[in-house]
Amino acid sequence: MPRAMLIGNLAVDRVAGAPPRPGGAVWYCAHALHTLNPHADVVLVCRSTEEDGGIIVPQLERLGFPVIWRAAERTTRFSFHYEGDRRIMRLDELGDPWTTDDIAGWVRNAMGEAEWILVGALTREDFSRATLSALAAHGSRLAIDAQGLVRYGAPGPLEADGNIDRALLEHITVLKLNDEEAEQLCGGTDETSLRALGVPEVVLTLGSQGAVILSGEESTRVAAVPVNGPVDPTGAGDSFLMAYAVARLAGDDAHTAGLAASRFVSTIIAR
């Protein structure tokens, strides 16, 4: 049985008008994991259309992890470009939502008794409160990037706000968010605001200012690792969360895991 599972819709990205390429949390987390620990006991659970799966899934399988894939009616599609450090995104197509029937059926068979589940939500439509509850029902700890909670699941310019079902947070063990997402979800990046979310472990990434990690009663700050030269931040958030979860699964404390994640991301974003 796998010790951890990555679950989410596969995506197709078009960056600055370039040809389409694979994307999404499962894609970037799997590549990060391959670099971190190519022998990790992790299963990838994902969906896309038959056509897109025929292209993307073999590439995932080459990373060496088991891939459990099912055909969906739609694949999530994004187009985006960068204006300085700001990413301008558009949701071109919304992938199918995950249901409790999915979790009770083929996903349950794939996950076994996984200790950790990284939930690769691309928008707030991907995983409902009921679906997250079903994932956590067998004692698994859920880790999720807040971008998948605050983003609207409607085609068009990608918009986000903090108007979410707060009960979603009851099922989450680790929530990773950036400063903008923190403002949206809890009104600030200070410790009091972050703790008001009620999540046992909060990882706030602050770019060049490092990260703040709240775990239990402890609060620690992790310095950023400088990167010389140009960077490509695409997938950096997913990679940070993956590296953090790998370290926590290995028994590292929150501060050590945060430092390991910061160091890892600095190596993958350098062009």
mmCIF file of N, CA, C and O in Angstrom, residues 3-86:
data_model
loop_
_atom_site.group_PDB
_atom_site.id
_atom_site.type_symbol
_atom_site.label_atom_id
_atom_site.label_comp_id
_atom_site.label_asym_id
_atom_site.label_seq_id
_atom_site.Cartn_x
_atom_site.Cartn_y
_atom_site.Cartn_z
ATOM 1 N N ARG A 3 2.482 4.888 0.810
ATOM 2 C CA ARG A 3 2.552 5.738 1.997
ATOM 3 C C ARG A 3 1.935 7.102 1.738
ATOM 4 O O ARG A 3 1.546 7.799 2.675
ATOM 5 N N ALA A 4 1.852 7.495 0.466
ATOM 6 C CA ALA A 4 1.297 8.808 0.127
ATOM 7 C C ALA A 4 0.652 8.749 -1.251
ATOM 8 O O ALA A 4 0.957 7.869 -2.059
ATOM 9 N N MET A 5 -0.240 9.693 -1.489
ATOM 10 C CA MET A 5 -0.927 9.763 -2.769
ATOM 11 C C MET A 5 -0.989 11.203 -3.234
ATOM 12 O O MET A 5 -1.195 12.120 -2.432
ATOM 13 N N LEU A 6 -0.793 11.400 -4.535
ATOM 14 C CA LEU A 6 -1.049 12.680 -5.190
ATOM 15 C C LEU A 6 -2.328 12.530 -5.988
ATOM 16 O O LEU A 6 -2.456 11.596 -6.774
ATOM 17 N N ILE A 7 -3.276 13.428 -5.799
ATOM 18 C CA ILE A 7 -4.531 13.316 -6.526
ATOM 19 C C ILE A 7 -4.937 14.670 -7.104
ATOM 20 O O ILE A 7 -4.818 15.697 -6.427
ATOM 21 N N GLY A 8 -5.398 14.661 -8.337
ATOM 22 C CA GLY A 8 -5.869 15.901 -8.940
ATOM 23 C C GLY A 8 -6.066 15.750 -10.433
ATOM 24 O O GLY A 8 -5.643 14.756 -11.040
ATOM 25 N N ASN A 9 -6.717 16.728 -11.013
ATOM 26 C CA ASN A 9 -6.897 16.759 -12.456
ATOM 27 C C ASN A 9 -5.591 17.145 -13.146
ATOM 28 O O ASN A 9 -4.877 18.039 -12.677
ATOM 29 N N LEU A 10 -5.277 16.462 -14.241
ATOM 30 C CA LEU A 10 -4.182 16.913 -15.075
ATOM 31 C C LEU A 10 -4.608 18.194 -15.792
ATOM 32 O O LEU A 10 -5.795 18.466 -15.944
ATOM 33 N N ALA A 11 -3.642 18.966 -16.215
ATOM 34 C CA ALA A 11 -3.941 20.225 -16.893
ATOM 35 C C ALA A 11 -3.081 20.359 -18.140
ATOM 36 O O ALA A 11 -2.026 19.717 -18.268
ATOM 37 N N VAL A 12 -3.550 21.188 -19.037
ATOM 38 C CA VAL A 12 -2.772 21.565 -20.211
ATOM 39 C C VAL A 12 -2.576 23.075 -20.150
ATOM 40 O O VAL A 12 -3.548 23.831 -20.044
ATOM 41 N N ASP A 13 -1.318 23.512 -20.171
ATOM 42 C CA ASP A 13 -0.974 24.928 -20.060
ATOM 43 C C ASP A 13 -0.462 25.467 -21.391
ATOM 44 O O ASP A 13 0.264 24.773 -22.119
ATOM 45 N N ARG A 14 -0.824 26.695 -21.674
ATOM 46 C CA ARG A 14 -0.224 27.414 -22.795
ATOM 47 C C ARG A 14 0.424 28.672 -22.210
ATOM 48 O O ARG A 14 -0.266 29.564 -21.715
ATOM 49 N N VAL A 15 1.740 28.733 -22.256
ATOM 50 C CA VAL A 15 2.488 29.811 -21.613
ATOM 51 C C VAL A 15 2.980 30.793 -22.659
ATOM 52 O O VAL A 15 3.757 30.427 -23.558
ATOM 53 N N ALA A 16 2.517 32.034 -22.561
ATOM 54 C CA ALA A 16 2.962 33.114 -23.445
ATOM 55 C C ALA A 16 2.867 32.733 -24.918
ATOM 56 O O ALA A 16 3.756 33.045 -25.719
ATOM 57 N N GLY A 17 1.790 32.045 -25.277
ATOM 58 C CA GLY A 17 1.566 31.703 -26.667
ATOM 59 C C GLY A 17 2.362 30.529 -27.191
ATOM 60 O O GLY A 17 2.252 30.172 -28.372
ATOM 61 N N ALA A 18 3.171 29.904 -26.339
ATOM 62 C CA ALA A 18 3.959 28.753 -26.762
ATOM 63 C C ALA A 18 3.047 27.536 -26.964
ATOM 64 O O ALA A 18 1.887 27.543 -26.560
ATOM 65 N N PRO A 19 3.555 26.458 -27.572
ATOM 66 C CA PRO A 19 2.738 25.249 -27.741
ATOM 67 C C PRO A 19 2.252 24.723 -26.391
ATOM 68 O O PRO A 19 2.921 24.909 -25.361
ATOM 69 N N PRO A 20 1.097 24.073 -26.355
ATOM 70 C CA PRO A 20 0.563 23.527 -25.093
ATOM 71 C C PRO A 20 1.545 22.551 -24.449
ATOM 72 O O PRO A 20 2.280 21.832 -25.141
ATOM 73 N N ARG A 21 1.542 22.536 -23.113
ATOM 74 C CA ARG A 21 2.411 21.617 -22.387
ATOM 75 C C ARG A 21 1.665 21.108 -21.160
ATOM 76 O O ARG A 21 0.727 21.759 -20.681
ATOM 77 N N PRO A 22 2.053 19.944 -20.617
ATOM 78 C CA PRO A 22 1.380 19.423 -19.422
ATOM 79 C C PRO A 22 1.556 20.356 -18.234
ATOM 80 O O PRO A 22 2.563 21.077 -18.127
ATOM 81 N N GLY A 23 0.582 20.345 -17.346
ATOM 82 C CA GLY A 23 0.660 21.175 -16.149
ATOM 83 C C GLY A 23 -0.245 20.625 -15.069
ATOM 84 O O GLY A 23 -0.759 19.517 -15.159
ATOM 85 N N GLY A 24 -0.432 21.426 -14.045
ATOM 86 C CA GLY A 24 -1.266 21.014 -12.920
ATOM 87 C C GLY A 24 -0.432 20.520 -11.759
ATOM 88 O O GLY A 24 0.750 20.176 -11.890
ATOM 89 N N ALA A 25 -1.061 20.463 -10.582
ATOM 90 C CA ALA A 25 -0.344 20.114 -9.360
ATOM 91 C C ALA A 25 0.246 18.714 -9.406
ATOM 92 O O ALA A 25 1.387 18.498 -8.966
ATOM 93 N N VAL A 26 -0.495 17.737 -9.910
ATOM 94 C CA VAL A 26 0.035 16.374 -9.960
ATOM 95 C C VAL A 26 1.292 16.328 -10.826
ATOM 96 O O VAL A 26 2.294 15.690 -10.475
ATOM 97 N N TRP A 27 1.257 17.005 -11.951
ATOM 98 C CA TRP A 27 2.409 17.022 -12.863
ATOM 99 C C TRP A 27 3.641 17.603 -12.185
ATOM 100 O O TRP A 27 4.719 16.986 -12.174
ATOM 101 N N TYR A 28 3.494 18.793 -11.613
ATOM 102 C CA TYR A 28 4.662 19.452 -11.018
ATOM 103 C C TYR A 28 5.118 18.763 -9.738
ATOM 104 O O TYR A 28 6.328 18.642 -9.483
ATOM 105 N N CYS A 29 4.176 18.291 -8.927
ATOM 106 C CA CYS A 29 4.563 17.585 -7.705
ATOM 107 C C CYS A 29 5.273 16.274 -8.032
ATOM 108 O O CYS A 29 6.247 15.903 -7.363
ATOM 109 N N ALA A 30 4.799 15.568 -9.045
ATOM 110 C CA ALA A 30 5.433 14.307 -9.414
ATOM 111 C C ALA A 30 6.866 14.531 -9.895
ATOM 112 O O ALA A 30 7.772 13.751 -9.561
ATOM 113 N N HIS A 31 7.076 15.586 -10.672
ATOM 114 C CA HIS A 31 8.438 15.874 -11.127
ATOM 115 C C HIS A 31 9.327 16.298 -9.964
ATOM 116 O O HIS A 31 10.512 15.927 -9.915
ATOM 117 N N ALA A 32 8.768 17.053 -9.037
ATOM 118 C CA ALA A 32 9.547 17.420 -7.852
ATOM 119 C C ALA A 32 9.908 16.172 -7.049
ATOM 120 O O ALA A 32 11.048 16.015 -6.598
ATOM 121 N N LEU A 33 8.949 15.285 -6.888
ATOM 122 C CA LEU A 33 9.193 14.061 -6.126
ATOM 123 C C LEU A 33 10.244 13.190 -6.797
ATOM 124 O O LEU A 33 11.075 12.573 -6.121
ATOM 125 N N HIS A 34 10.232 13.137 -8.115
ATOM 126 C CA HIS A 34 11.221 12.345 -8.839
ATOM 127 C C HIS A 34 12.636 12.837 -8.560
ATOM 128 O O HIS A 34 13.589 12.049 -8.476
ATOM 129 N N THR A 35 12.787 14.143 -8.409
ATOM 130 C CA THR A 35 14.089 14.719 -8.081
ATOM 131 C C THR A 35 14.439 14.480 -6.613
ATOM 132 O O THR A 35 15.576 14.149 -6.275
ATOM 133 N N LEU A 36 13.439 14.619 -5.746
ATOM 134 C CA LEU A 36 13.664 14.470 -4.308
ATOM 135 C C LEU A 36 13.934 13.028 -3.908
ATOM 136 O O LEU A 36 14.857 12.736 -3.153
ATOM 137 N N ASN A 37 13.075 12.132 -4.399
ATOM 138 C CA ASN A 37 13.156 10.723 -4.006
ATOM 139 C C ASN A 37 12.487 9.865 -5.073
ATOM 140 O O ASN A 37 11.296 9.566 -4.993
ATOM 141 N N PRO A 38 13.236 9.461 -6.078
ATOM 142 C CA PRO A 38 12.640 8.704 -7.194
ATOM 143 C C PRO A 38 12.101 7.334 -6.791
ATOM 144 O O PRO A 38 11.399 6.696 -7.576
ATOM 145 N N HIS A 39 12.429 6.896 -5.572
ATOM 146 C CA HIS A 39 11.949 5.593 -5.101
ATOM 147 C C HIS A 39 10.845 5.736 -4.052
ATOM 148 O O HIS A 39 10.516 4.763 -3.369
ATOM 149 N N ALA A 40 10.281 6.911 -3.935
ATOM 150 C CA ALA A 40 9.246 7.151 -2.930
ATOM 151 C C ALA A 40 8.030 6.264 -3.178
ATOM 152 O O ALA A 40 7.657 5.989 -4.325
ATOM 153 N N ASP A 41 7.415 5.823 -2.093
ATOM 154 C CA ASP A 41 6.233 4.952 -2.165
ATOM 155 C C ASP A 41 4.991 5.826 -2.297
ATOM 156 O O ASP A 41 4.236 6.026 -1.339
ATOM 157 N N VAL A 42 4.796 6.372 -3.500
ATOM 158 C CA VAL A 42 3.721 7.324 -3.762
ATOM 159 C C VAL A 42 2.982 6.908 -5.027
ATOM 160 O O VAL A 42 3.607 6.506 -6.014
ATOM 161 N N VAL A 43 1.651 7.009 -4.992
ATOM 162 C CA VAL A 43 0.843 6.709 -6.163
ATOM 163 C C VAL A 43 0.244 8.005 -6.698
ATOM 164 O O VAL A 43 -0.142 8.890 -5.921
ATOM 165 N N LEU A 44 0.209 8.148 -8.015
ATOM 166 C CA LEU A 44 -0.373 9.322 -8.660
ATOM 167 C C LEU A 44 -1.760 8.950 -9.165
ATOM 168 O O LEU A 44 -1.923 7.987 -9.913
ATOM 169 N N VAL A 45 -2.760 9.715 -8.757
ATOM 170 C CA VAL A 45 -4.149 9.458 -9.140
ATOM 171 C C VAL A 45 -4.651 10.692 -9.876
ATOM 172 O O VAL A 45 -4.658 11.793 -9.315
ATOM 173 N N CYS A 46 -5.058 10.529 -11.132
ATOM 174 C CA CYS A 46 -5.340 11.709 -11.939
ATOM 175 C C CYS A 46 -6.372 11.416 -13.017
ATOM 176 O O CYS A 46 -6.704 10.259 -13.290
ATOM 177 N N ARG A 47 -6.860 12.489 -13.651
ATOM 178 C CA ARG A 47 -7.846 12.387 -14.732
ATOM 179 C C ARG A 47 -7.588 13.449 -15.781
ATOM 180 O O ARG A 47 -6.996 14.491 -15.515
ATOM 181 N N SER A 48 -8.068 13.153 -16.981
ATOM 182 C CA SER A 48 -8.071 14.090 -18.097
ATOM 183 C C SER A 48 -8.908 13.436 -19.185
ATOM 184 O O SER A 48 -9.398 12.316 -19.018
ATOM 185 N N THR A 49 -9.065 14.111 -20.305
ATOM 186 C CA THR A 49 -9.738 13.467 -21.429
ATOM 187 C C THR A 49 -8.871 12.322 -21.952
ATOM 188 O O THR A 49 -7.665 12.253 -21.687
ATOM 189 N N GLU A 50 -9.493 11.439 -22.706
ATOM 190 C CA GLU A 50 -8.771 10.308 -23.281
ATOM 191 C C GLU A 50 -7.604 10.796 -24.134
ATOM 192 O O GLU A 50 -6.486 10.265 -24.059
ATOM 193 N N GLU A 51 -7.850 11.812 -24.932
ATOM 194 C CA GLU A 51 -6.815 12.317 -25.822
ATOM 195 C C GLU A 51 -5.636 12.895 -25.054
ATOM 196 O O GLU A 51 -4.471 12.578 -25.344
ATOM 197 N N ASP A 52 -5.915 13.736 -24.072
ATOM 198 C CA ASP A 52 -4.826 14.349 -23.301
ATOM 199 C C ASP A 52 -4.111 13.318 -22.446
ATOM 200 O O ASP A 52 -2.886 13.369 -22.288
ATOM 201 N N GLY A 53 -4.873 12.368 -21.891
ATOM 202 C CA GLY A 53 -4.252 11.323 -21.090
ATOM 203 C C GLY A 53 -3.279 10.484 -21.898
ATOM 204 O O GLY A 53 -2.229 10.063 -21.389
ATOM 205 N N GLY A 54 -3.606 10.255 -23.166
ATOM 206 C CA GLY A 54 -2.716 9.480 -24.018
ATOM 207 C C GLY A 54 -1.359 10.136 -24.215
ATOM 208 O O GLY A 54 -0.364 9.460 -24.495
ATOM 209 N N ILE A 55 -1.322 11.453 -24.050
ATOM 210 C CA ILE A 55 -0.068 12.199 -24.195
ATOM 211 C C ILE A 55 0.644 12.370 -22.858
ATOM 212 O O ILE A 55 1.856 12.164 -22.741
ATOM 213 N N ILE A 56 -0.117 12.733 -21.815
ATOM 214 C CA ILE A 56 0.485 13.111 -20.539
ATOM 215 C C ILE A 56 0.824 11.908 -19.666
ATOM 216 O O ILE A 56 1.895 11.859 -19.049
ATOM 217 N N VAL A 57 -0.076 10.929 -19.595
ATOM 218 C CA VAL A 57 0.127 9.812 -18.669
ATOM 219 C C VAL A 57 1.415 9.040 -18.950
ATOM 220 O O VAL A 57 2.157 8.722 -18.007
ATOM 221 N N PRO A 58 1.755 8.723 -20.199
ATOM 222 C CA PRO A 58 3.037 8.031 -20.419
ATOM 223 C C PRO A 58 4.240 8.820 -19.918
ATOM 224 O O PRO A 58 5.227 8.230 -19.450
ATOM 225 N N GLN A 59 4.161 10.146 -19.996
ATOM 226 C CA GLN A 59 5.259 10.965 -19.476
ATOM 227 C C GLN A 59 5.340 10.866 -17.958
ATOM 228 O O GLN A 59 6.444 10.857 -17.389
ATOM 229 N N LEU A 60 4.192 10.802 -17.301
ATOM 230 C CA LEU A 60 4.186 10.611 -15.847
ATOM 231 C C LEU A 60 4.734 9.241 -15.483
ATOM 232 O O LEU A 60 5.510 9.098 -14.530
ATOM 233 N N GLU A 61 4.335 8.234 -16.225
ATOM 234 C CA GLU A 61 4.768 6.873 -15.916
ATOM 235 C C GLU A 61 6.280 6.725 -16.026
ATOM 236 O O GLU A 61 6.890 5.921 -15.306
ATOM 237 N N ARG A 62 6.890 7.520 -16.899
ATOM 238 C CA ARG A 62 8.347 7.438 -17.051
ATOM 239 C C ARG A 62 9.085 7.923 -15.803
ATOM 240 O O ARG A 62 10.289 7.665 -15.650
ATOM 241 N N LEU A 63 8.386 8.620 -14.917
ATOM 242 C CA LEU A 63 9.016 9.057 -13.668
ATOM 243 C C LEU A 63 9.195 7.891 -12.698
ATOM 244 O O LEU A 63 9.941 8.002 -11.725
ATOM 245 N N GLY A 64 8.482 6.792 -12.945
ATOM 246 C CA GLY A 64 8.693 5.591 -12.135
ATOM 247 C C GLY A 64 7.672 5.344 -11.046
ATOM 248 O O GLY A 64 7.751 4.320 -10.351
ATOM 249 N N PHE A 65 6.701 6.255 -10.864
ATOM 250 C CA PHE A 65 5.674 6.064 -9.848
ATOM 251 C C PHE A 65 4.431 5.432 -10.460
ATOM 252 O O PHE A 65 4.113 5.679 -11.631
ATOM 253 N N PRO A 66 3.698 4.621 -9.691
ATOM 254 C CA PRO A 66 2.442 4.083 -10.213
ATOM 255 C C PRO A 66 1.478 5.218 -10.558
ATOM 256 O O PRO A 66 1.328 6.166 -9.788
ATOM 257 N N VAL A 67 0.836 5.124 -11.713
ATOM 258 C CA VAL A 67 -0.135 6.126 -12.146
ATOM 259 C C VAL A 67 -1.491 5.440 -12.319
ATOM 260 O O VAL A 67 -1.614 4.496 -13.102
ATOM 261 N N ILE A 68 -2.478 5.918 -11.579
ATOM 262 C CA ILE A 68 -3.853 5.441 -11.721
ATOM 263 C C ILE A 68 -4.629 6.567 -12.386
ATOM 264 O O ILE A 68 -4.800 7.644 -11.807
ATOM 265 N N TRP A 69 -5.073 6.334 -13.606
ATOM 266 C CA TRP A 69 -5.706 7.379 -14.409
ATOM 267 C C TRP A 69 -7.079 6.931 -14.882
ATOM 268 O O TRP A 69 -7.298 5.740 -15.143
ATOM 269 N N ARG A 70 -8.012 7.859 -14.946
ATOM 270 C CA ARG A 70 -9.324 7.591 -15.505
ATOM 271 C C ARG A 70 -9.664 8.687 -16.507
ATOM 272 O O ARG A 70 -9.284 9.858 -16.327
ATOM 273 N N ALA A 71 -10.375 8.307 -17.564
ATOM 274 C CA ALA A 71 -10.784 9.285 -18.570
ATOM 275 C C ALA A 71 -11.882 10.185 -18.007
ATOM 276 O O ALA A 71 -12.758 9.734 -17.256
ATOM 277 N N ALA A 72 -11.826 11.452 -18.370
ATOM 278 C CA ALA A 72 -12.827 12.430 -17.965
ATOM 279 C C ALA A 72 -13.396 13.095 -19.208
ATOM 280 O O ALA A 72 -12.850 12.966 -20.313
ATOM 281 N N GLU A 73 -14.486 13.804 -19.034
ATOM 282 C CA GLU A 73 -15.082 14.500 -20.167
ATOM 283 C C GLU A 73 -14.270 15.725 -20.568
ATOM 284 O O GLU A 73 -14.236 16.102 -21.741
ATOM 285 N N ARG A 74 -13.610 16.346 -19.566
ATOM 286 C CA ARG A 74 -12.900 17.596 -19.833
ATOM 287 C C ARG A 74 -11.531 17.593 -19.151
ATOM 288 O O ARG A 74 -11.357 16.991 -18.098
ATOM 289 N N THR A 75 -10.594 18.289 -19.747
ATOM 290 C CA THR A 75 -9.283 18.543 -19.157
ATOM 291 C C THR A 75 -9.204 20.015 -18.764
ATOM 292 O O THR A 75 -9.628 20.890 -19.533
ATOM 293 N N THR A 76 -8.672 20.294 -17.599
ATOM 294 C CA THR A 76 -8.452 21.675 -17.199
ATOM 295 C C THR A 76 -7.394 22.306 -18.107
ATOM 296 O O THR A 76 -6.327 21.726 -18.330
ATOM 297 N N ARG A 77 -7.699 23.509 -18.621
ATOM 298 C CA ARG A 77 -6.768 24.190 -19.523
ATOM 299 C C ARG A 77 -6.568 25.634 -19.069
ATOM 300 O O ARG A 77 -7.549 26.347 -18.831
ATOM 301 N N PHE A 78 -5.301 26.005 -18.976
ATOM 302 C CA PHE A 78 -4.935 27.369 -18.601
ATOM 303 C C PHE A 78 -4.094 27.990 -19.710
ATOM 304 O O PHE A 78 -3.354 27.301 -20.416
ATOM 305 N N SER A 79 -4.185 29.298 -19.824
ATOM 306 C CA SER A 79 -3.203 30.054 -20.608
ATOM 307 C C SER A 79 -2.722 31.193 -19.722
ATOM 308 O O SER A 79 -3.515 31.782 -18.976
ATOM 309 N N PHE A 80 -1.426 31.479 -19.773
ATOM 310 C CA PHE A 80 -0.910 32.546 -18.910
ATOM 311 C C PHE A 80 0.397 33.109 -19.446
ATOM 312 O O PHE A 80 1.051 32.513 -20.307
ATOM 313 N N HIS A 81 0.717 34.279 -18.913
ATOM 314 C CA HIS A 81 1.999 34.908 -19.210
ATOM 315 C C HIS A 81 2.425 35.690 -17.979
ATOM 316 O O HIS A 81 1.636 35.880 -17.045
ATOM 317 N N TYR A 82 3.668 36.116 -17.970
ATOM 318 C CA TYR A 82 4.206 36.844 -16.823
ATOM 319 C C TYR A 82 4.436 38.311 -17.176
ATOM 320 O O TYR A 82 4.911 38.627 -18.268
ATOM 321 N N GLU A 83 4.082 39.161 -16.241
ATOM 322 C CA GLU A 83 4.411 40.582 -16.307
ATOM 323 C C GLU A 83 5.271 40.877 -15.086
ATOM 324 O O GLU A 83 4.750 41.096 -13.992
ATOM 325 N N GLY A 84 6.583 40.797 -15.271
ATOM 326 C CA GLY A 84 7.482 40.855 -14.133
ATOM 327 C C GLY A 84 7.306 39.593 -13.305
ATOM 328 O O GLY A 84 7.376 38.483 -13.829
ATOM 329 N N ASP A 85 7.048 39.747 -11.996
ATOM 330 C CA ASP A 85 6.813 38.597 -11.128
ATOM 331 C C ASP A 85 5.343 38.193 -11.088
ATOM 332 O O ASP A 85 4.988 37.208 -10.449
ATOM 333 N N ARG A 86 4.503 38.942 -11.763
ATOM 334 C CA ARG A 86 3.064 38.685 -11.708
ATOM 335 C C ARG A 86 2.633 37.770 -12.846
ATOM 336 O O ARG A 86 2.963 37.998 -14.002
#
